[in-house]
Amino acid sequence: AGGVSGAAHILIVDDDQQIGALLTQFLGSQGFRATAVTDGQAMRRALAEDTVDLVVLDLMLPGEDGLSLLRHLRATTALPVVMLTAMGSEPDRVIGLELGADDYLAKPFSTRELLARIKAVLRRAGAAGETSRAAAEPLKVLRFAGWTLDTGRRRLRSPEGMLVELTGGEYDLLMAFLLHPQRVMNRDELMDLARGRLPGPEDRTIDVQVGHLRRKIEADPKSPELIKTVRGGGYVLAVEVRAV
């Protein structure tokens, strides 16, 4: 572990010790603290022993693989995750994004590009360059039309108290609506606000994703009351949102 006090702490999980050492040294030279571990057990230990702001997670790990570690991270933390995937392993990448990873990079990659991704993800998480105070603060709960979204646990509850599963893309899209309620947003804005995570550049992607979200939160998805279509404009979350 390197040592700039107050710098964001990056945990690298990769069974290739050379990559771990290279990234630790490089990120340290860029003003971060960095720790490298080679498996899930060491990852859990590092998370228990120290404050971590972001995890760089290789999906191709022996033993417990990266996808199951990502599931564990998503179930127990709100930490941003950048995945490293083998070149051409698109199914893993898609599953990783659906499970809630924040970004991905295919190997081989340049350290500069990884640095840019880390900075962008930390910026989005509101923790750029500093230890994540958010980890110590109660995370926001958002309420709308009887629904409750716990943004810390990424958990959505229906007005009846039922847990509703969201994919990574659906969660990001819902957050885009909840952070800009009662404002008409076109597809490009929604694409940007949903972090560019949604697969494929076509406009239709947003329509499909909105359709998925409506099926989960609308009483009647064919006649939506929450996420309304604005002719020629895009979409609007037509209800008030309260942060608790």
GROMACS .gro file of C-alpha atoms in nm:
model
  244
    1ALA     CA    1   0.000   0.000   0.000
    2GLY     CA    2   0.126   0.343  -0.092
    3GLY     CA    3   0.084   0.643   0.125
    4VAL     CA    4  -0.058   0.980   0.031
    5SER     CA    5  -0.275   1.083   0.324
    6GLY     CA    6  -0.623   1.190   0.210
    7ALA     CA    7  -0.576   1.041  -0.138
    8ALA     CA    8  -0.836   0.806  -0.281
    9HIS     CA    9  -0.748   0.442  -0.208
   10ILE     CA   10  -0.766   0.204  -0.505
   11LEU     CA   11  -0.782  -0.172  -0.441
   12ILE     CA   12  -0.655  -0.381  -0.736
   13VAL     CA   13  -0.771  -0.745  -0.749
   14ASP     CA   14  -0.569  -0.934  -1.013
   15ASP     CA   15  -0.396  -1.272  -0.989
   16ASP     CA   16  -0.114  -1.143  -1.213
   17GLN     CA   17   0.128  -1.005  -0.953
   18GLN     CA   18   0.325  -0.813  -1.217
   19ILE     CA   19   0.013  -0.620  -1.318
   20GLY     CA   20  -0.065  -0.559  -0.951
   21ALA     CA   21   0.285  -0.424  -0.884
   22LEU     CA   22   0.285  -0.210  -1.201
   23LEU     CA   23  -0.055  -0.055  -1.121
   24THR     CA   24   0.032   0.003  -0.756
   25GLN     CA   25   0.346   0.189  -0.858
   26PHE     CA   26   0.177   0.383  -1.140
   27LEU     CA   27  -0.128   0.490  -0.936
   28GLY     CA   28   0.101   0.586  -0.648
   29SER     CA   29   0.293   0.814  -0.887
   30GLN     CA   30  -0.042   0.977  -0.981
   31GLY     CA   31  -0.125   1.072  -0.624
   32PHE     CA   32  -0.345   0.776  -0.528
   33ARG     CA   33  -0.301   0.516  -0.257
   34ALA     CA   34  -0.306   0.171  -0.416
   35THR     CA   35  -0.310  -0.182  -0.278
   36ALA     CA   36  -0.287  -0.497  -0.491
   37VAL     CA   37  -0.426  -0.839  -0.392
   38THR     CA   38  -0.450  -1.160  -0.592
   39ASP     CA   39  -0.780  -1.324  -0.484
   40GLY     CA   40  -1.120  -1.280  -0.326
   41GLN     CA   41  -1.011  -1.376   0.023
   42ALA     CA   42  -0.741  -1.107   0.024
   43MET     CA   43  -0.991  -0.860  -0.125
   44ARG     CA   44  -1.235  -0.915   0.162
   45ARG     CA   45  -0.954  -0.880   0.415
   46ALA     CA   46  -0.835  -0.553   0.258
   47LEU     CA   47  -1.190  -0.413   0.258
   48ALA     CA   48  -1.235  -0.505   0.625
   49GLU     CA   49  -0.903  -0.353   0.731
   50ASP     CA   50  -0.900  -0.023   0.542
   51THR     CA   51  -1.116   0.239   0.370
   52VAL     CA   52  -1.129   0.172  -0.004
   53ASP     CA   53  -1.269   0.421  -0.258
   54LEU     CA   54  -1.267   0.210  -0.575
   55VAL     CA   55  -1.197  -0.150  -0.677
   56VAL     CA   56  -1.020  -0.247  -1.001
   57LEU     CA   57  -1.138  -0.607  -1.047
   58ASP     CA   58  -1.004  -0.862  -1.296
   59LEU     CA   59  -1.284  -1.096  -1.404
   60MET     CA   60  -1.050  -1.383  -1.497
   61LEU     CA   61  -0.946  -1.499  -1.152
   62PRO     CA   62  -0.866  -1.859  -1.054
   63GLY     CA   63  -1.094  -2.004  -0.786
   64GLU     CA   64  -1.366  -1.755  -0.703
   65ASP     CA   65  -1.405  -1.560  -1.027
   66GLY     CA   66  -1.444  -1.187  -1.071
   67LEU     CA   67  -1.817  -1.201  -1.144
   68SER     CA   68  -1.893  -1.370  -0.813
   69LEU     CA   69  -1.669  -1.116  -0.635
   70LEU     CA   70  -1.858  -0.839  -0.815
   71ARG     CA   71  -2.187  -0.986  -0.689
   72HIS     CA   72  -2.043  -0.986  -0.336
   73LEU     CA   73  -1.927  -0.624  -0.368
   74ARG     CA   74  -2.266  -0.513  -0.498
   75ALA     CA   75  -2.452  -0.696  -0.221
   76THR     CA   76  -2.238  -0.553   0.058
   77THR     CA   77  -2.101  -0.214  -0.055
   78ALA     CA   78  -2.171   0.088  -0.274
   79LEU     CA   79  -1.808   0.097  -0.390
   80PRO     CA   80  -1.738   0.192  -0.753
   81VAL     CA   81  -1.591  -0.098  -0.953
   82VAL     CA   82  -1.386  -0.089  -1.276
   83MET     CA   83  -1.366  -0.436  -1.435
   84LEU     CA   84  -1.073  -0.570  -1.631
   85THR     CA   85  -1.185  -0.820  -1.896
   86ALA     CA   86  -0.999  -1.038  -2.144
   87MET     CA   87  -1.004  -0.902  -2.498
   88GLY     CA   88  -1.320  -1.015  -2.674
   89SER     CA   89  -1.500  -1.158  -2.367
   90GLU     CA   90  -1.819  -0.965  -2.437
   91PRO     CA   91  -2.059  -1.191  -2.241
   92ASP     CA   92  -1.857  -1.138  -1.920
   93ARG     CA   93  -1.846  -0.765  -1.984
   94VAL     CA   94  -2.223  -0.743  -2.034
   95ILE     CA   95  -2.293  -0.957  -1.725
   96GLY     CA   96  -2.050  -0.741  -1.526
   97LEU     CA   97  -2.225  -0.420  -1.629
   98GLU     CA   98  -2.565  -0.575  -1.557
   99LEU     CA   99  -2.440  -0.672  -1.208
  100GLY     CA  100  -2.355  -0.308  -1.148
  101ALA     CA  101  -1.989  -0.253  -1.240
  102ASP     CA  102  -1.927   0.115  -1.318
  103ASP     CA  103  -1.693   0.073  -1.613
  104TYR     CA  104  -1.470  -0.181  -1.784
  105LEU     CA  105  -1.139  -0.200  -1.967
  106ALA     CA  106  -1.028  -0.482  -2.198
  107LYS     CA  107  -0.678  -0.628  -2.152
  108PRO     CA  108  -0.422  -0.537  -2.272
  109PHE     CA  109  -0.484  -0.175  -2.169
  110SER     CA  110  -0.275   0.137  -2.124
  111THR     CA  111  -0.220   0.260  -1.767
  112ARG     CA  112  -0.317   0.610  -1.885
  113GLU     CA  113  -0.655   0.487  -2.003
  114LEU     CA  114  -0.714   0.304  -1.675
  115LEU     CA  115  -0.622   0.624  -1.488
  116ALA     CA  116  -0.876   0.821  -1.695
  117ARG     CA  117  -1.149   0.560  -1.622
  118ILE     CA  118  -1.069   0.559  -1.249
  119LYS     CA  119  -1.083   0.939  -1.231
  120ALA     CA  120  -1.412   0.951  -1.423
  121VAL     CA  121  -1.574   0.683  -1.204
  122LEU     CA  122  -1.452   0.852  -0.884
  123ARG     CA  123  -1.586   1.184  -1.010
  124ARG     CA  124  -1.924   1.024  -1.068
  125ALA     CA  125  -1.911   0.869  -0.722
  126GLY     CA  126  -1.828   1.211  -0.578
  127ALA     CA  127  -1.502   1.092  -0.427
  128ALA     CA  128  -1.236   1.219  -0.669
  129GLY     CA  129  -0.895   1.245  -0.510
  130GLU     CA  130  -1.010   1.216  -0.152
  131THR     CA  131  -1.109   0.941   0.088
  132SER     CA  132  -1.474   0.864   0.050
  133ARG     CA  133  -1.653   1.042   0.329
  134ALA     CA  134  -1.972   0.906   0.178
  135ALA     CA  135  -1.880   0.565   0.318
  136ALA     CA  136  -1.912   0.703   0.669
  137GLU     CA  137  -2.230   0.902   0.603
  138PRO     CA  138  -2.577   0.752   0.583
  139LEU     CA  139  -2.651   0.700   0.215
  140LYS     CA  140  -2.954   0.871   0.067
  141VAL     CA  141  -3.291   0.705   0.049
  142LEU     CA  142  -3.517   0.842  -0.227
  143ARG     CA  143  -3.897   0.816  -0.211
  144PHE     CA  144  -4.137   0.856  -0.503
  145ALA     CA  145  -4.503   0.758  -0.545
  146GLY     CA  146  -4.482   0.516  -0.252
  147TRP     CA  147  -4.160   0.354  -0.384
  148THR     CA  148  -3.833   0.364  -0.187
  149LEU     CA  149  -3.483   0.345  -0.337
  150ASP     CA  150  -3.194   0.292  -0.096
  151THR     CA  151  -2.904   0.424  -0.306
  152GLY     CA  152  -2.643   0.284  -0.065
  153ARG     CA  153  -2.763  -0.073  -0.100
  154ARG     CA  154  -2.904  -0.016  -0.450
  155ARG     CA  155  -3.233  -0.163  -0.326
  156LEU     CA  156  -3.575  -0.073  -0.461
  157ARG     CA  157  -3.889  -0.145  -0.258
  158SER     CA  158  -4.242  -0.127  -0.390
  159PRO     CA  159  -4.520   0.059  -0.203
  160GLU     CA  160  -4.616  -0.286  -0.063
  161GLY     CA  161  -4.263  -0.332   0.073
  162MET     CA  162  -4.152  -0.592  -0.184
  163LEU     CA  163  -3.788  -0.587  -0.304
  164VAL     CA  164  -3.766  -0.534  -0.680
  165GLU     CA  165  -3.448  -0.647  -0.860
  166LEU     CA  166  -3.288  -0.395  -1.097
  167THR     CA  167  -3.007  -0.456  -1.346
  168GLY     CA  168  -2.717  -0.210  -1.346
  169GLY     CA  169  -2.857  -0.029  -1.652
  170GLU     CA  170  -3.209  -0.007  -1.504
  171TYR     CA  171  -3.073   0.128  -1.176
  172ASP     CA  172  -2.873   0.400  -1.353
  173LEU     CA  173  -3.171   0.498  -1.566
  174LEU     CA  174  -3.398   0.517  -1.261
  175MET     CA  175  -3.136   0.732  -1.083
  176ALA     CA  176  -3.128   0.968  -1.384
  177PHE     CA  177  -3.505   1.014  -1.350
  178LEU     CA  178  -3.500   1.047  -0.971
  179LEU     CA  179  -3.226   1.312  -0.975
  180HIS     CA  180  -3.418   1.516  -1.236
  181PRO     CA  181  -3.786   1.468  -1.149
  182GLN     CA  182  -4.058   1.646  -1.347
  183ARG     CA  183  -3.807   1.749  -1.611
  184VAL     CA  184  -3.841   1.637  -1.972
  185MET     CA  185  -3.523   1.460  -2.082
  186ASN     CA  186  -3.443   1.353  -2.435
  187ARG     CA  187  -3.273   1.024  -2.518
  188ASP     CA  188  -2.924   1.176  -2.546
  189GLU     CA  189  -2.950   1.331  -2.198
  190LEU     CA  190  -3.072   1.004  -2.052
  191MET     CA  191  -2.789   0.819  -2.228
  192ASP     CA  192  -2.535   1.057  -2.070
  193LEU     CA  193  -2.698   1.052  -1.726
  194ALA     CA  194  -2.713   0.672  -1.728
  195ARG     CA  195  -2.332   0.685  -1.760
  196GLY     CA  196  -2.319   0.558  -2.116
  197ARG     CA  197  -2.359   0.213  -1.963
  198LEU     CA  198  -2.656   0.119  -2.176
  199PRO     CA  199  -2.550  -0.128  -2.447
  200GLY     CA  200  -2.540   0.002  -2.804
  201PRO     CA  201  -2.545   0.357  -2.938
  202GLU     CA  202  -2.893   0.344  -3.096
  203ASP     CA  203  -3.168   0.571  -2.966
  204ARG     CA  204  -3.389   0.264  -2.934
  205THR     CA  205  -3.172   0.141  -2.646
  206ILE     CA  206  -3.321   0.401  -2.412
  207ASP     CA  207  -3.674   0.314  -2.525
  208VAL     CA  208  -3.613  -0.055  -2.454
  209GLN     CA  209  -3.459   0.020  -2.114
  210VAL     CA  210  -3.747   0.255  -2.022
  211GLY     CA  211  -3.983  -0.029  -2.119
  212HIS     CA  212  -3.801  -0.267  -1.883
  213LEU     CA  213  -3.815  -0.013  -1.601
  214ARG     CA  214  -4.185   0.054  -1.655
  215ARG     CA  215  -4.260  -0.318  -1.633
  216LYS     CA  216  -4.104  -0.315  -1.287
  217ILE     CA  217  -4.248   0.005  -1.138
  218GLU     CA  218  -4.571   0.090  -1.321
  219ALA     CA  219  -4.911  -0.049  -1.218
  220ASP     CA  220  -4.993  -0.064  -1.590
  221PRO     CA  221  -4.679  -0.040  -1.809
  222LYS     CA  222  -4.897   0.023  -2.119
  223SER     CA  223  -5.051   0.330  -1.953
  224PRO     CA  224  -4.761   0.463  -1.742
  225GLU     CA  225  -4.827   0.710  -1.460
  226LEU     CA  226  -4.469   0.752  -1.334
  227ILE     CA  227  -4.238   0.762  -1.638
  228LYS     CA  228  -4.437   0.938  -1.911
  229THR     CA  229  -4.349   0.970  -2.278
  230VAL     CA  230  -4.337   1.326  -2.409
  231ARG     CA  231  -4.419   1.335  -2.780
  232GLY     CA  232  -4.114   1.448  -2.975
  233GLY     CA  233  -3.928   1.524  -2.653
  234GLY     CA  234  -3.834   1.213  -2.463
  235TYR     CA  235  -3.942   1.109  -2.116
  236VAL     CA  236  -4.032   1.266  -1.782
  237LEU     CA  237  -4.066   1.130  -1.429
  238ALA     CA  238  -4.406   1.282  -1.355
  239VAL     CA  239  -4.402   1.254  -0.974
  240GLU     CA  240  -4.223   1.427  -0.689
  241VAL     CA  241  -3.911   1.278  -0.531
  242ARG     CA  242  -3.815   1.319  -0.165
  243ALA     CA  243  -3.469   1.246  -0.022
  244VAL     CA  244  -3.497   1.100   0.327
   0.00000   0.00000   0.00000
